mmCIF file of C-alpha atoms in Angstrom:
data_model
loop_
_atom_site.group_PDB
_atom_site.id
_atom_site.type_symbol
_atom_site.label_atom_id
_atom_site.label_comp_id
_atom_site.label_asym_id
_atom_site.label_seq_id
_atom_site.Cartn_x
_atom_site.Cartn_y
_atom_site.Cartn_z
ATOM 1 C CA MET Y 26 171.986 -100.637 81.446
ATOM 2 C CA GLN Y 27 172.359 -98.052 78.693
ATOM 3 C CA ALA Y 28 173.099 -98.327 74.963
ATOM 4 C CA LYS Y 29 176.584 -96.994 75.289
ATOM 5 C CA ASP Y 30 177.457 -99.789 77.736
ATOM 6 C CA ILE Y 31 176.076 -102.404 75.512
ATOM 7 C CA LEU Y 32 178.125 -101.032 72.524
ATOM 8 C CA LYS Y 33 181.185 -101.290 74.700
ATOM 9 C CA ARG Y 34 180.410 -104.834 75.547
ATOM 10 C CA LEU Y 35 179.662 -105.681 71.802
ATOM 11 C CA GLU Y 36 182.928 -104.238 70.790
ATOM 12 C CA SER Y 37 184.767 -106.432 73.240
ATOM 13 C CA MET Y 38 183.085 -109.520 71.706
ATOM 14 C CA ALA Y 39 184.119 -108.558 68.081
ATOM 15 C CA GLU Y 40 185.126 -111.430 65.901
ATOM 16 C CA PRO Y 41 187.091 -110.072 62.737
ATOM 17 C CA GLU Y 42 187.174 -113.485 61.072
ATOM 18 C CA ARG Y 43 183.330 -114.029 61.490
ATOM 19 C CA LYS Y 44 182.835 -110.525 60.093
ATOM 20 C CA LYS Y 45 184.623 -111.603 56.929
ATOM 21 C CA GLY Y 46 182.368 -114.705 56.734
ATOM 22 C CA MET Y 47 179.216 -112.508 57.135
ATOM 23 C CA ALA Y 48 180.385 -110.402 54.197
ATOM 24 C CA ARG Y 49 180.771 -113.534 52.133
ATOM 25 C CA VAL Y 50 177.052 -114.466 52.611
ATOM 26 C CA GLY Y 51 175.932 -111.086 51.559
ATOM 27 C CA ILE Y 52 175.519 -109.474 54.955
ATOM 28 C CA SER Y 53 176.289 -105.725 55.206
ATOM 29 C CA THR Y 54 179.217 -105.373 57.680
ATOM 30 C CA ASP Y 55 180.070 -101.701 57.455
ATOM 31 C CA SER Y 56 178.796 -101.382 61.018
ATOM 32 C CA ALA Y 57 179.258 -104.871 62.237
ATOM 33 C CA TYR Y 58 181.471 -106.389 64.906
ATOM 34 C CA GLY Y 59 181.004 -109.945 63.567
ATOM 35 C CA ILE Y 60 179.123 -111.513 66.590
ATOM 36 C CA ALA Y 61 177.350 -114.777 66.272
ATOM 37 C CA VAL Y 62 173.518 -114.576 66.522
ATOM 38 C CA PRO Y 63 173.255 -117.239 69.445
ATOM 39 C CA LYS Y 64 175.632 -114.926 71.408
ATOM 40 C CA LEU Y 65 173.252 -112.046 70.812
ATOM 41 C CA ARG Y 66 170.367 -114.121 71.807
ATOM 42 C CA GLU Y 67 172.068 -114.913 75.045
ATOM 43 C CA MET Y 68 172.737 -111.260 75.814
ATOM 44 C CA ALA Y 69 169.139 -110.386 74.864
ATOM 45 C CA LYS Y 70 167.837 -113.009 77.455
ATOM 46 C CA GLU Y 71 170.125 -111.573 79.989
ATOM 47 C CA ILE Y 72 168.651 -108.032 79.271
ATOM 48 C CA GLY Y 73 165.059 -109.045 79.002
ATOM 49 C CA LYS Y 74 162.524 -107.098 77.184
ATOM 50 C CA ASN Y 75 163.304 -103.392 77.337
ATOM 51 C CA HIS Y 76 161.675 -101.351 74.566
ATOM 52 C CA ASP Y 77 163.213 -98.102 75.476
ATOM 53 C CA LEU Y 78 166.558 -99.577 75.315
ATOM 54 C CA ALA Y 79 165.660 -101.195 72.004
ATOM 55 C CA LEU Y 80 164.952 -97.771 70.541
ATOM 56 C CA GLU Y 81 168.239 -96.509 71.830
ATOM 57 C CA LEU Y 82 170.204 -99.411 70.371
ATOM 58 C CA TRP Y 83 168.550 -98.991 67.006
ATOM 59 C CA LYS Y 84 169.642 -95.355 66.841
ATOM 60 C CA THR Y 85 173.218 -96.430 67.127
ATOM 61 C CA GLY Y 86 173.193 -97.745 63.662
ATOM 62 C CA ASN Y 87 175.388 -100.666 64.761
ATOM 63 C CA HIS Y 88 174.625 -104.125 63.106
ATOM 64 C CA GLU Y 89 174.720 -106.198 66.401
ATOM 65 C CA ALA Y 90 172.956 -103.444 68.360
ATOM 66 C CA ARG Y 91 170.124 -103.383 65.953
ATOM 67 C CA MET Y 92 169.845 -107.143 66.017
ATOM 68 C CA LEU Y 93 169.589 -106.960 69.848
ATOM 69 C CA ALA Y 94 166.887 -104.259 69.462
ATOM 70 C CA GLY Y 95 164.812 -106.846 67.491
ATOM 71 C CA PHE Y 96 165.243 -109.318 70.324
ATOM 72 C CA ILE Y 97 164.390 -107.054 73.300
ATOM 73 C CA GLY Y 98 161.819 -104.766 71.682
ATOM 74 C CA GLU Y 99 158.203 -105.114 73.059
ATOM 75 C CA PRO Y 100 155.610 -105.979 70.315
ATOM 76 C CA ALA Y 101 152.786 -104.223 72.320
ATOM 77 C CA ARG Y 102 154.662 -100.983 72.202
ATOM 78 C CA VAL Y 103 155.617 -101.197 68.460
ATOM 79 C CA THR Y 104 153.666 -98.579 66.394
ATOM 80 C CA GLU Y 105 153.132 -98.741 62.697
ATOM 81 C CA LYS Y 106 155.206 -95.572 62.441
ATOM 82 C CA LEU Y 107 158.034 -97.320 64.141
ATOM 83 C CA MET Y 108 157.706 -100.270 61.661
ATOM 84 C CA GLU Y 109 158.031 -97.787 58.742
ATOM 85 C CA GLN Y 110 160.946 -96.118 60.255
ATOM 86 C CA TRP Y 111 162.955 -99.291 61.022
ATOM 87 C CA VAL Y 112 162.136 -101.085 57.662
ATOM 88 C CA GLN Y 113 163.644 -98.210 55.869
ATOM 89 C CA ASP Y 114 166.794 -98.708 57.807
ATOM 90 C CA PHE Y 115 167.136 -102.361 56.805
ATOM 91 C CA ASP Y 116 170.389 -102.839 54.885
ATOM 92 C CA SER Y 117 171.059 -106.554 55.270
ATOM 93 C CA TRP Y 118 169.009 -109.726 54.970
ATOM 94 C CA ASP Y 119 169.813 -110.940 58.546
ATOM 95 C CA ILE Y 120 168.673 -107.713 60.261
ATOM 96 C CA CYS Y 121 165.492 -107.811 58.166
ATOM 97 C CA ASP Y 122 164.626 -111.471 59.007
ATOM 98 C CA GLN Y 123 165.500 -111.201 62.671
ATOM 99 C CA VAL Y 124 163.495 -108.134 63.383
ATOM 100 C CA VAL Y 125 160.635 -109.295 61.390
ATOM 101 C CA SER Y 126 160.430 -112.740 63.014
ATOM 102 C CA ASN Y 127 161.158 -111.812 66.515
ATOM 103 C CA LEU Y 128 159.298 -108.511 66.728
ATOM 104 C CA PHE Y 129 157.264 -107.333 63.818
ATOM 105 C CA ASP Y 130 155.276 -110.479 63.143
ATOM 106 C CA ARG Y 131 153.798 -110.221 66.731
ATOM 107 C CA THR Y 132 152.270 -106.769 66.164
ATOM 108 C CA PRO Y 133 148.681 -105.947 65.123
ATOM 109 C CA TRP Y 134 149.876 -104.550 61.753
ATOM 110 C CA ALA Y 135 151.801 -107.729 60.672
ATOM 111 C CA TYR Y 136 149.606 -108.930 58.021
ATOM 112 C CA ALA Y 137 148.773 -105.528 56.603
ATOM 113 C CA LYS Y 138 152.511 -104.702 56.416
ATOM 114 C CA ALA Y 139 153.363 -108.099 54.840
ATOM 115 C CA MET Y 140 151.074 -107.304 52.064
ATOM 116 C CA GLU Y 141 151.899 -103.639 51.727
ATOM 117 C CA TRP Y 142 155.676 -104.147 51.818
ATOM 118 C CA SER Y 143 155.512 -107.119 49.425
ATOM 119 C CA GLU Y 144 154.445 -104.645 46.704
ATOM 120 C CA ARG Y 145 157.135 -101.994 47.546
ATOM 121 C CA GLU Y 146 160.133 -101.609 45.273
ATOM 122 C CA GLU Y 147 162.933 -101.177 47.895
ATOM 123 C CA GLU Y 148 164.819 -104.431 48.115
ATOM 124 C CA PHE Y 149 164.875 -105.032 51.900
ATOM 125 C CA VAL Y 150 161.351 -103.583 52.407
ATOM 126 C CA LYS Y 151 160.022 -106.066 49.802
ATOM 127 C CA ARG Y 152 161.961 -108.923 51.414
ATOM 128 C CA ALA Y 153 160.432 -107.919 54.868
ATOM 129 C CA GLY Y 154 156.981 -108.375 53.423
ATOM 130 C CA PHE Y 155 157.609 -111.957 52.479
ATOM 131 C CA ALA Y 156 159.740 -112.698 55.514
ATOM 132 C CA MET Y 157 156.593 -111.539 57.464
ATOM 133 C CA MET Y 158 154.541 -113.925 55.625
ATOM 134 C CA ALA Y 159 156.805 -116.862 56.275
ATOM 135 C CA SER Y 160 157.196 -115.963 59.945
ATOM 136 C CA LEU Y 161 153.366 -115.661 60.418
ATOM 137 C CA ALA Y 162 152.892 -119.104 58.959
ATOM 138 C CA VAL Y 163 155.029 -120.443 61.814
ATOM 139 C CA HIS Y 164 154.122 -118.210 64.643
ATOM 140 C CA ASP Y 165 150.458 -117.403 64.200
ATOM 141 C CA LYS Y 166 149.010 -120.565 65.374
ATOM 142 C CA LYS Y 167 145.518 -119.402 65.591
ATOM 143 C CA ALA Y 168 145.119 -117.756 62.084
ATOM 144 C CA PRO Y 169 142.538 -119.447 59.725
ATOM 145 C CA ASP Y 170 143.677 -120.820 56.403
ATOM 146 C CA ALA Y 171 141.765 -118.083 54.629
ATOM 147 C CA VAL Y 172 144.293 -115.650 55.866
ATOM 148 C CA PHE Y 173 147.141 -117.356 54.153
ATOM 149 C CA MET Y 174 145.206 -118.235 51.142
ATOM 150 C CA GLY Y 175 144.850 -114.481 50.476
ATOM 151 C CA LEU Y 176 148.690 -114.122 50.444
ATOM 152 C CA PHE Y 177 149.258 -116.349 47.438
ATOM 153 C CA LYS Y 178 148.308 -113.574 45.018
ATOM 154 C CA PHE Y 179 151.108 -111.358 46.523
ATOM 155 C CA ILE Y 180 153.664 -114.205 46.198
ATOM 156 C CA ALA Y 181 152.665 -114.833 42.492
ATOM 157 C CA GLN Y 182 153.049 -111.206 41.574
ATOM 158 C CA ALA Y 183 156.419 -110.890 42.882
ATOM 159 C CA THR Y 184 158.032 -113.842 41.199
ATOM 160 C CA ASP Y 185 159.410 -111.758 38.377
ATOM 161 C CA ASP Y 186 161.885 -110.019 40.771
ATOM 162 C CA ASP Y 187 165.157 -111.548 40.194
ATOM 163 C CA ARG Y 188 166.992 -109.899 43.089
ATOM 164 C CA ASN Y 189 168.551 -112.668 45.143
ATOM 165 C CA PHE Y 190 167.317 -111.391 48.611
ATOM 166 C CA VAL Y 191 163.797 -110.782 47.212
ATOM 167 C CA LYS Y 192 163.252 -114.037 45.232
ATOM 168 C CA LYS Y 193 164.500 -116.095 48.277
ATOM 169 C CA ALA Y 194 162.127 -114.467 50.619
ATOM 170 C CA VAL Y 195 159.211 -115.071 48.056
ATOM 171 C CA ASN Y 196 160.193 -118.780 47.905
ATOM 172 C CA TRP Y 197 160.484 -118.809 51.781
ATOM 173 C CA ALA Y 198 156.851 -117.349 52.195
ATOM 174 C CA LEU Y 199 155.603 -120.021 49.563
ATOM 175 C CA ARG Y 200 157.267 -122.699 51.384
ATOM 176 C CA GLY Y 201 156.293 -121.471 54.937
ATOM 177 C CA ILE Y 202 152.625 -121.286 54.107
ATOM 178 C CA GLY Y 203 152.764 -124.735 52.498
ATOM 179 C CA LYS Y 204 154.178 -126.389 55.573
ATOM 180 C CA ARG Y 205 151.383 -125.158 57.715
ATOM 181 C CA ASN Y 206 148.910 -127.924 57.125
ATOM 182 C CA LEU Y 207 147.708 -130.303 54.445
ATOM 183 C CA ALA Y 208 145.129 -128.028 52.994
ATOM 184 C CA LEU Y 209 147.528 -125.129 52.602
ATOM 185 C CA ASN Y 210 150.276 -127.546 51.298
ATOM 186 C CA GLU Y 211 147.842 -128.521 48.536
ATOM 187 C CA MET Y 212 147.134 -125.003 47.630
ATOM 188 C CA ALA Y 213 150.805 -123.905 47.872
ATOM 189 C CA LEU Y 214 151.777 -126.645 45.549
ATOM 190 C CA ALA Y 215 149.038 -125.812 43.022
ATOM 191 C CA ASN Y 216 150.300 -122.137 43.080
ATOM 192 C CA ALA Y 217 153.830 -123.332 42.741
ATOM 193 C CA TYR Y 218 152.987 -125.454 39.651
ATOM 194 C CA ALA Y 219 151.230 -122.327 38.244
ATOM 195 C CA ILE Y 220 154.217 -120.255 38.893
ATOM 196 C CA ALA Y 221 156.507 -122.664 37.212
ATOM 197 C CA GLU Y 222 154.834 -121.663 33.921
ATOM 198 C CA PHE Y 223 155.669 -117.981 34.225
ATOM 199 C CA PRO Y 224 158.272 -116.821 31.660
ATOM 200 C CA PHE Y 225 160.729 -115.664 34.328
ATOM 201 C CA LYS Y 226 163.939 -117.471 35.567
ATOM 202 C CA SER Y 227 163.262 -116.277 39.020
ATOM 203 C CA ALA Y 228 159.666 -117.706 39.015
ATOM 204 C CA GLN Y 229 160.884 -121.033 37.726
ATOM 205 C CA TRP Y 230 163.479 -121.133 40.524
ATOM 206 C CA ILE Y 231 161.042 -120.239 43.211
ATOM 207 C CA ALA Y 232 158.468 -122.842 41.949
ATOM 208 C CA LYS Y 233 160.880 -125.663 41.516
ATOM 209 C CA ASP Y 234 162.453 -125.256 44.884
ATOM 210 C CA ALA Y 235 159.224 -124.914 46.622
ATOM 211 C CA ILE Y 236 157.755 -127.960 44.831
ATOM 212 C CA ARG Y 237 160.710 -130.047 45.736
ATOM 213 C CA GLU Y 238 160.312 -129.387 49.539
ATOM 214 C CA LEU Y 239 156.489 -129.266 49.785
ATOM 215 C CA SER Y 240 156.019 -132.538 47.909
ATOM 216 C CA SER Y 241 158.823 -134.325 49.864
ATOM 217 C CA GLU Y 242 157.981 -137.385 51.889
ATOM 218 C CA ALA Y 243 159.367 -135.802 54.982
ATOM 219 C CA VAL Y 244 157.027 -132.801 54.840
ATOM 220 C CA GLN Y 245 154.029 -134.841 53.782
ATOM 221 C CA GLU Y 246 154.535 -137.248 56.470
ATOM 222 C CA ARG Y 247 154.799 -134.429 59.183
ATOM 223 C CA LEU Y 248 151.635 -132.896 57.881
ATOM 224 C CA ARG Y 249 149.699 -136.218 57.937
ATOM 225 C CA LYS Y 250 150.739 -136.689 61.505
ATOM 226 C CA LYS Y 251 149.822 -133.223 62.304
ATOM 227 C CA ALA Y 252 146.351 -133.919 60.875
ATOM 228 C CA GLY Y 253 146.020 -137.262 62.727
ATOM 229 C CA LEU Y 254 146.166 -139.236 59.613
#
């Protein structure tokens, strides 16, 4: 199967009304067909991992083709150079989040890029850094707590960024780490309370939302069960 064949298939699956809905939630639709993510996941499962095809799909610039590229790319073949190339192409929060959480966070450079990108100025590059932190908190089961403890300073220093797609990702990272286990939950909450004192509206929103979820009985009960308490 070639990229051109997949593009034809994607075009046949176009949903104009869904495309309008995507635009309403801040997704860039200039090159989109409006196809639901579950349908793209089904297609990716059918195709299987195929890194060479992923590279070709990315080059098309099509929104859904790039989403597929993130699903079928092979982490072992992703280079640091490729990550830098693709992150510069991110033009929408959904592409950013899906590529990061399905491909980039499984590479050897995931933590380094999370920290590096979190300090960059470009909106979706910066978002990618925090999306990576949140994804690693879920997917990297073997990482020690110390690794995530080292990310709190990057979260704190970005809380003055009021851009919607950035501050939501900063919040996501804080909540993701705080839901990993009881020890990190306690540390995340302590950091959230400290951030709440920062003189920025974005920081106060990030902190308030994180505190509400991380201190909720549902999260606390799940973490206690996980710890065998």
